JSON list of C-alpha atoms in Angstrom, two decimals:
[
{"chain": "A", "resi": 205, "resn": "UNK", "atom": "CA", "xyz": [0.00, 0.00, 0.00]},
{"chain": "A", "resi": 206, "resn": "UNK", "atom": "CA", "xyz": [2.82, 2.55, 0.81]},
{"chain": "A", "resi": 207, "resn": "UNK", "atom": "CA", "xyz": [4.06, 1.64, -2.55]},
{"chain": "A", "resi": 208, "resn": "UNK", "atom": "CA", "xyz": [0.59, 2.50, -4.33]},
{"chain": "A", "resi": 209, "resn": "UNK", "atom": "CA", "xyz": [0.66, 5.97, -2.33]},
{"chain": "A", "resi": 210, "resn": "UNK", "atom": "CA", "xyz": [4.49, 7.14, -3.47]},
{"chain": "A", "resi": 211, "resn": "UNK", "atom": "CA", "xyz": [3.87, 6.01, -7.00]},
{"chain": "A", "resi": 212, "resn": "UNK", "atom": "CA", "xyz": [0.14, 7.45, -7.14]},
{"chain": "A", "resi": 213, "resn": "UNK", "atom": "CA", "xyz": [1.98, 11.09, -5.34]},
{"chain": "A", "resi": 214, "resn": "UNK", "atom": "CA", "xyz": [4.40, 11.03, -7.72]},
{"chain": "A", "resi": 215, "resn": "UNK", "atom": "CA", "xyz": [2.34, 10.75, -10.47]},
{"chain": "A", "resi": 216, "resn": "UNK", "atom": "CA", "xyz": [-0.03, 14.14, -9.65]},
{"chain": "A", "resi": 217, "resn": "UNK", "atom": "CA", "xyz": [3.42, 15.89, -8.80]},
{"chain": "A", "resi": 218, "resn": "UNK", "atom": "CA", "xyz": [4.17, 15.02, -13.04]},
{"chain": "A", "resi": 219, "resn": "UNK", "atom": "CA", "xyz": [1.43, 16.08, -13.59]},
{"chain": "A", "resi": 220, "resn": "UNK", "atom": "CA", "xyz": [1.36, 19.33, -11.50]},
{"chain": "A", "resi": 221, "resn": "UNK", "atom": "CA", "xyz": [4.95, 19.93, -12.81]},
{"chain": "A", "resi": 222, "resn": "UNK", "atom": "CA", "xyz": [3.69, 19.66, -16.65]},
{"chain": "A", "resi": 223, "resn": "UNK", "atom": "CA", "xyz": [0.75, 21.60, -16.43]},
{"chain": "A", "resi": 224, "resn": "UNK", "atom": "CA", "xyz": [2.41, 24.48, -14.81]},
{"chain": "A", "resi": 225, "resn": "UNK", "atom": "CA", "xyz": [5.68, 24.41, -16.14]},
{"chain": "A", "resi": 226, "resn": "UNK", "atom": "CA", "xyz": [4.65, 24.25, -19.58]},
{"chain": "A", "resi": 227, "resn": "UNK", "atom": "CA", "xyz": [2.28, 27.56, -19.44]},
{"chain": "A", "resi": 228, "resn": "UNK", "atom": "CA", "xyz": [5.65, 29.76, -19.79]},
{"chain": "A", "resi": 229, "resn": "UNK", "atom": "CA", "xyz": [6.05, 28.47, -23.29]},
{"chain": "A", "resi": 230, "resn": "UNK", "atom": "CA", "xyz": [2.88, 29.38, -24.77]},
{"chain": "A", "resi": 231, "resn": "UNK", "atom": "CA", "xyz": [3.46, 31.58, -27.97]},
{"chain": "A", "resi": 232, "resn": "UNK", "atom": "CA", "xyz": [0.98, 34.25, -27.08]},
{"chain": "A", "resi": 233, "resn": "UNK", "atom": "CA", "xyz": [1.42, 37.66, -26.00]},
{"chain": "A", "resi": 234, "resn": "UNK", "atom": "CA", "xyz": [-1.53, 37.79, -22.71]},
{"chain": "A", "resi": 235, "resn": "UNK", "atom": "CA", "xyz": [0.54, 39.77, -19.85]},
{"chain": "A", "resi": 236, "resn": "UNK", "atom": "CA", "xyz": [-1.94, 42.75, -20.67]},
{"chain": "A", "resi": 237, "resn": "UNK", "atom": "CA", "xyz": [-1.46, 45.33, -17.91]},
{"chain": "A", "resi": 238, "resn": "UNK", "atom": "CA", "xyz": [-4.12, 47.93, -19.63]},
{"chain": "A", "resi": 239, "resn": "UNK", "atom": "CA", "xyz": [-6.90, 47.63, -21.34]},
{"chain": "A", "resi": 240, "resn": "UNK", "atom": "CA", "xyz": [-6.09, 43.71, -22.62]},
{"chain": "A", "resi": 241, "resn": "UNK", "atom": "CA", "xyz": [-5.07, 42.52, -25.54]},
{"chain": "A", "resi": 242, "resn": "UNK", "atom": "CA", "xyz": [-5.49, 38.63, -24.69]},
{"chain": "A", "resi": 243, "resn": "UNK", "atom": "CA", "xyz": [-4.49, 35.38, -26.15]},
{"chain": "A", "resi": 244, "resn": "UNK", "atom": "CA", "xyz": [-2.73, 37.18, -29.50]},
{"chain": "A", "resi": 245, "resn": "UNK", "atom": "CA", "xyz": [-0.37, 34.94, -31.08]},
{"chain": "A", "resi": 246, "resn": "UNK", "atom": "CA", "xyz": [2.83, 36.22, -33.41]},
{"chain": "A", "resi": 247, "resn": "UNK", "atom": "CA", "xyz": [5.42, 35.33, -34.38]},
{"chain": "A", "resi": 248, "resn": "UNK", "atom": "CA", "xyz": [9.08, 36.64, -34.37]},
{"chain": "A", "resi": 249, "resn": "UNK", "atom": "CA", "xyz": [9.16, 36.75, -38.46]},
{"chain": "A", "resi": 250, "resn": "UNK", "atom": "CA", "xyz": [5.54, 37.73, -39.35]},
{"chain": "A", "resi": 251, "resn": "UNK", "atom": "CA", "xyz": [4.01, 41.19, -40.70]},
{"chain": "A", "resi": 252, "resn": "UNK", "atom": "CA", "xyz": [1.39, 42.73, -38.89]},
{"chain": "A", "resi": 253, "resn": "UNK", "atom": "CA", "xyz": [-0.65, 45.68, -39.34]},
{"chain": "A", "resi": 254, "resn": "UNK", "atom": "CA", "xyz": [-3.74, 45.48, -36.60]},
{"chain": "A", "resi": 255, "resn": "UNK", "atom": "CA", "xyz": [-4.31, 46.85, -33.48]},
{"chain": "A", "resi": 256, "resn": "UNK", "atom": "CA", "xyz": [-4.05, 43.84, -31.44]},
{"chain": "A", "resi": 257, "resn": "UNK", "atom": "CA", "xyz": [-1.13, 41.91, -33.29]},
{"chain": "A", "resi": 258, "resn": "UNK", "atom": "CA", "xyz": [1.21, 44.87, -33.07]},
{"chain": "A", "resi": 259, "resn": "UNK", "atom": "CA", "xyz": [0.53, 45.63, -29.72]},
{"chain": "A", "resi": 260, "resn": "UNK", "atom": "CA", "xyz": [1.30, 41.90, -28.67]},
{"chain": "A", "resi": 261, "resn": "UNK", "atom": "CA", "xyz": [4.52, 41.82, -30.97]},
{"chain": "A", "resi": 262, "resn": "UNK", "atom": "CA", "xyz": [5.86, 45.35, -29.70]},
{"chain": "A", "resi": 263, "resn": "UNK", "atom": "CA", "xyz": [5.08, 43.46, -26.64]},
{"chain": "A", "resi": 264, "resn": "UNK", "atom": "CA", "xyz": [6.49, 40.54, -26.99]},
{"chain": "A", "resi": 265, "resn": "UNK", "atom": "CA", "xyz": [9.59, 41.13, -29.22]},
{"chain": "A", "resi": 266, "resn": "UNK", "atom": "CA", "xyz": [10.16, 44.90, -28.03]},
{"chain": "A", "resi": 267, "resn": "UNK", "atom": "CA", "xyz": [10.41, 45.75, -31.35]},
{"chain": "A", "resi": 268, "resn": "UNK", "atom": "CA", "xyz": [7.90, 46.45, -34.61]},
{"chain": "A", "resi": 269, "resn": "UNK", "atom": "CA", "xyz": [7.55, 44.06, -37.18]},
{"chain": "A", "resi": 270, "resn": "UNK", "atom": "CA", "xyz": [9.93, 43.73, -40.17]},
{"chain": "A", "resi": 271, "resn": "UNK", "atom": "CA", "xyz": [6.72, 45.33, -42.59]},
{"chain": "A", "resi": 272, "resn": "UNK", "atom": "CA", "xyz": [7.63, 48.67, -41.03]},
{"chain": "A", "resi": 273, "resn": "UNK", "atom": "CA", "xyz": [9.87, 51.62, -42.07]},
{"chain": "A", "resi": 274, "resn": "UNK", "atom": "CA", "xyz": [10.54, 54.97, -40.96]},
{"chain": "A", "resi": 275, "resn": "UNK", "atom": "CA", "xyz": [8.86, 58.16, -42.53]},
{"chain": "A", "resi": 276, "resn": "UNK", "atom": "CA", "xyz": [13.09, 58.49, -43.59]},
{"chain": "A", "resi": 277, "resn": "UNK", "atom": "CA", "xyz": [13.23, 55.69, -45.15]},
{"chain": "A", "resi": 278, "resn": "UNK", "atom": "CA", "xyz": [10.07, 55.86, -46.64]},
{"chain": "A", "resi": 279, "resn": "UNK", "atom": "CA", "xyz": [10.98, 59.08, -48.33]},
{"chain": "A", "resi": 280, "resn": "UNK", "atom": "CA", "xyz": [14.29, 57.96, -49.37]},
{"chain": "A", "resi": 281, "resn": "UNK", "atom": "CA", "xyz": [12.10, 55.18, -51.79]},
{"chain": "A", "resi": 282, "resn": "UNK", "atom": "CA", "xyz": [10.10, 57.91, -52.67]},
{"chain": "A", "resi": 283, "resn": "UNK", "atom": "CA", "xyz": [7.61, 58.18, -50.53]},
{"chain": "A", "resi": 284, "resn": "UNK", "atom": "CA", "xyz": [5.31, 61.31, -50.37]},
{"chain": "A", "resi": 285, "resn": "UNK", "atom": "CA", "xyz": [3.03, 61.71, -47.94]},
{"chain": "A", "resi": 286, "resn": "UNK", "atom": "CA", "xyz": [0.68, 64.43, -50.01]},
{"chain": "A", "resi": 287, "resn": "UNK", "atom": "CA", "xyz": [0.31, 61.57, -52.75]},
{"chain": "A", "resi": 288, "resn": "UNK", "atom": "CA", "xyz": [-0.26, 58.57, -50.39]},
{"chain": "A", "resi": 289, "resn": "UNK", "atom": "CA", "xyz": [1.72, 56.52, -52.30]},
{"chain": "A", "resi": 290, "resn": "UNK", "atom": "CA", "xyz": [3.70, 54.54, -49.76]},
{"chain": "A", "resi": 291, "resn": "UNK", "atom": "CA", "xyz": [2.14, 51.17, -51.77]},
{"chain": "A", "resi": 292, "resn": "UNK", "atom": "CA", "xyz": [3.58, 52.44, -55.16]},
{"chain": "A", "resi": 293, "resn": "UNK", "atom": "CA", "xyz": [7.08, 52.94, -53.89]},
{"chain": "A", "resi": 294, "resn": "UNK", "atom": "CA", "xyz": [7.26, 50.33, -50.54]},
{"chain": "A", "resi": 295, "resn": "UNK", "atom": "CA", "xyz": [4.57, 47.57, -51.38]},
{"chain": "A", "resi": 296, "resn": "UNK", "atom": "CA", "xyz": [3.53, 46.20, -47.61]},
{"chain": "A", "resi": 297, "resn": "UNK", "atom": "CA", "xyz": [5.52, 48.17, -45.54]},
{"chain": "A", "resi": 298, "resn": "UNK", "atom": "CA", "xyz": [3.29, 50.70, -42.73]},
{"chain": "A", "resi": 299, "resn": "UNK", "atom": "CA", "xyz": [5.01, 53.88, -41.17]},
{"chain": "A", "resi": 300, "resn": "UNK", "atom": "CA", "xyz": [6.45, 53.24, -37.82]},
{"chain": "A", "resi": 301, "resn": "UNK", "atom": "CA", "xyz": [9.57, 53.76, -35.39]},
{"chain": "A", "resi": 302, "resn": "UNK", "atom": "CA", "xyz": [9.68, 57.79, -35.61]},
{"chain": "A", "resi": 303, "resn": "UNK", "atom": "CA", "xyz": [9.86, 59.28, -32.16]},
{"chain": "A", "resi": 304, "resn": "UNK", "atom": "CA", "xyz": [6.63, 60.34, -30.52]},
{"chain": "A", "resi": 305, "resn": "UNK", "atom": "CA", "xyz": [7.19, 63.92, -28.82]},
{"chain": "A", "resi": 306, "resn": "UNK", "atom": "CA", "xyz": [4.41, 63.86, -26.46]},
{"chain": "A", "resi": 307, "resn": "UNK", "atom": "CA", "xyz": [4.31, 67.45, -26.59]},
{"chain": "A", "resi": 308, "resn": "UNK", "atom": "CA", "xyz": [0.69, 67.97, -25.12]},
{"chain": "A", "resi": 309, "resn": "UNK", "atom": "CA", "xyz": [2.20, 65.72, -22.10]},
{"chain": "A", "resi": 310, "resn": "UNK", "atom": "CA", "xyz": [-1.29, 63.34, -22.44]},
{"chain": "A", "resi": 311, "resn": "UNK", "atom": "CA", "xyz": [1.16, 60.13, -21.69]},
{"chain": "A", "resi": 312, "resn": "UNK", "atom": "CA", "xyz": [2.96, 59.76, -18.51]},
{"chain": "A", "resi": 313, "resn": "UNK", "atom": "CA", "xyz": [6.51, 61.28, -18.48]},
{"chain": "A", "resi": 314, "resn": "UNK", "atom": "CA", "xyz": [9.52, 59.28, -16.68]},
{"chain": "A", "resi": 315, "resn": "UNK", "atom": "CA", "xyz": [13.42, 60.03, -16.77]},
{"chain": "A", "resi": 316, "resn": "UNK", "atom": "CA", "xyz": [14.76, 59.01, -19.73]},
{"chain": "A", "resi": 317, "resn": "UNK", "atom": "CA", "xyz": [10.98, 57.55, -21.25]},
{"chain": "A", "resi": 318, "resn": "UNK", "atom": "CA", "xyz": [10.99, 57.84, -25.08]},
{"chain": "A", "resi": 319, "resn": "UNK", "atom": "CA", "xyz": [8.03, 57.18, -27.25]},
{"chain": "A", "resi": 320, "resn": "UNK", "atom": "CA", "xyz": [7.74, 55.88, -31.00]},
{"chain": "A", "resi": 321, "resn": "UNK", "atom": "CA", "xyz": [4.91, 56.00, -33.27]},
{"chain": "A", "resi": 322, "resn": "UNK", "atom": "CA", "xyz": [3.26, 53.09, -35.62]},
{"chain": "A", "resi": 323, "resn": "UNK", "atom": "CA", "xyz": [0.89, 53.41, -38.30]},
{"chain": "A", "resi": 324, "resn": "UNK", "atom": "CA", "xyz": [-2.66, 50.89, -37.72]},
{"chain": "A", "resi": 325, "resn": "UNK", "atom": "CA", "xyz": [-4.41, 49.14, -40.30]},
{"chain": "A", "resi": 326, "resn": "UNK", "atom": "CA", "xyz": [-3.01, 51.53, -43.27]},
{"chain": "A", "resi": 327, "resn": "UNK", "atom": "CA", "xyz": [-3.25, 49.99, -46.78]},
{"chain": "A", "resi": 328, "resn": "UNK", "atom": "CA", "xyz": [-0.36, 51.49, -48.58]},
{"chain": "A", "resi": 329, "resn": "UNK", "atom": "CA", "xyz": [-2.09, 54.65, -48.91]},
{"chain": "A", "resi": 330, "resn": "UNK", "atom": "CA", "xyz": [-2.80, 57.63, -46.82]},
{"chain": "A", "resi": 331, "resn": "UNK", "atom": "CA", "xyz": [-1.93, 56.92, -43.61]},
{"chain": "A", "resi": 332, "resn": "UNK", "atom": "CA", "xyz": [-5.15, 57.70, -41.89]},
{"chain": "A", "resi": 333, "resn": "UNK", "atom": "CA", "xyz": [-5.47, 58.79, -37.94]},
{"chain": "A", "resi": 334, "resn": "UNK", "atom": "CA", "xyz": [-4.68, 54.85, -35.92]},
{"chain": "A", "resi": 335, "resn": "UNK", "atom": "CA", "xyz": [-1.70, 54.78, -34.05]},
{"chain": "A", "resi": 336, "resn": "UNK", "atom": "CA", "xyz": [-0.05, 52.55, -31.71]},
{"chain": "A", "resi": 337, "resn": "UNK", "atom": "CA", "xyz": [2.49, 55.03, -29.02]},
{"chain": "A", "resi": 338, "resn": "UNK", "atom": "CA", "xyz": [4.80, 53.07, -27.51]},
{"chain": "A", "resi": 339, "resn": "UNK", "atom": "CA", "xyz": [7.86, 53.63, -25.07]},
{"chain": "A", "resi": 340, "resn": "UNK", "atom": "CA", "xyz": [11.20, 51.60, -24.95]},
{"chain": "A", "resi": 341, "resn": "UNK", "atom": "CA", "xyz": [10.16, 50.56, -21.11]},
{"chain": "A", "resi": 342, "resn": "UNK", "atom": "CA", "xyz": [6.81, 48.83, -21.96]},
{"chain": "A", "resi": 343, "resn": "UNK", "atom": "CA", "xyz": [4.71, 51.35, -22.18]},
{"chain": "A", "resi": 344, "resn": "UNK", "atom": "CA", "xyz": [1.80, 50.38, -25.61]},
{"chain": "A", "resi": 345, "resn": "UNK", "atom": "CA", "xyz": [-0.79, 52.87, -26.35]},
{"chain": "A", "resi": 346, "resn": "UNK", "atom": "CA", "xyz": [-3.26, 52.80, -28.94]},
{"chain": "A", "resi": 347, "resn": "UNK", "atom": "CA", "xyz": [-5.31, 55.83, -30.31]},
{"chain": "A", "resi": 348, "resn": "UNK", "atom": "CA", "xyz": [-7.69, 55.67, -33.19]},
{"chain": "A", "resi": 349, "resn": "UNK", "atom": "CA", "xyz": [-8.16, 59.60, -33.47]},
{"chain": "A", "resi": 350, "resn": "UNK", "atom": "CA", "xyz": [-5.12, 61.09, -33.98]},
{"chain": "A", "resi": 351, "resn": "UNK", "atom": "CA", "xyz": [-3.53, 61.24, -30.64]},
{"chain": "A", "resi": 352, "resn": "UNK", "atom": "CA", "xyz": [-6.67, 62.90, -28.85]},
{"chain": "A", "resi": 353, "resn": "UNK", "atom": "CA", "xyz": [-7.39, 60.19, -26.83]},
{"chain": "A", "resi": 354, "resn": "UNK", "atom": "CA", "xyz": [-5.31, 56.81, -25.74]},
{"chain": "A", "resi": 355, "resn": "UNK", "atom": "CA", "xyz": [-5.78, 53.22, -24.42]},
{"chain": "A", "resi": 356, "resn": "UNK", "atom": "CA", "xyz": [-3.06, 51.27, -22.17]},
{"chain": "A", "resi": 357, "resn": "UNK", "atom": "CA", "xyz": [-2.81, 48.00, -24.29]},
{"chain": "A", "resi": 358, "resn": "UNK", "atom": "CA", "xyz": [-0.08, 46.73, -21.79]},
{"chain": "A", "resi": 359, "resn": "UNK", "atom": "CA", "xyz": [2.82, 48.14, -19.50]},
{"chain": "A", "resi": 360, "resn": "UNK", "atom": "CA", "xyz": [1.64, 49.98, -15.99]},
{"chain": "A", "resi": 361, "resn": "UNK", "atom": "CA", "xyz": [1.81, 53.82, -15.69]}
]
């Protein structure tokens, strides 16, 4: 019987062990702290352009997506922002990684907090009023009318 006992104890400690150990390797990006963007899978080499998968890559990786360029670069394949015609010169690339200046002070300052700016759901064309904000400590905003309003997607203020 004491035999049936250690066997059958360390059988749910397996189990226990598996079941909790293997929850750290789950390729999603859940560890909201805002607002929530839950259970978004991505992956290291994929191109993303929505709300929710950019937040959970910058999130994730701590970096945007490979589809995105700088307004620099942009111009530089000929880019002009009057035409819209980011498609024409950069097929599938989005504007992101210029610096954010948070002039009107609307996001929460810190010593030495930067912020960057990403382009949502853009087509190739004009480049419409959806942002993602984000800071290099973990700070992801998103606004959908051109910086007059924000929602924490993860990071604490």
């Amino acid at each position: 019987m004491k035999r049936f006992r250690k066997i059958l104890l360390l059988v749910v400690t397996l189990v226990l062990y598996v079941l909790t150990g293997c929850a750290g390797f789950l390729d999603t990006a859940d560890d909201a702290g805002g607002a929530g963007v839950s259970e978004v899978k991505v992956e290291k080499s994929g191109e993303y352009t929505s709300k929710d998968e950019v937040a959970a890559y910058l999130n994730r990786y701590g970096c945007l997506p490979d589809n995105y360029i700088t307004k620099e670069e942009a111009k530089a394949m000929g880019w002009d922002s009057k035409e819209g015609n980011l498609g024409e010169v950069a097929p599938g690339k989005s504007i992101g990684g210029d610096y954010f200046g948070n002039y009107e002070g609307i996001l929460p300052e810190a010593s030495g907090r930067k912020y960057y700016e990403c382009d949502i759901d853009t087509d190739g064309g004009y480049r419409g009023a959806k942002r993602i904000v984000y800071s290099g400590d973990g700070l992801i905003y998103y606004t959908e009318d051109h910086y007059e309003t924000f929602e924490l997607l993860y990071g604490e203020e």
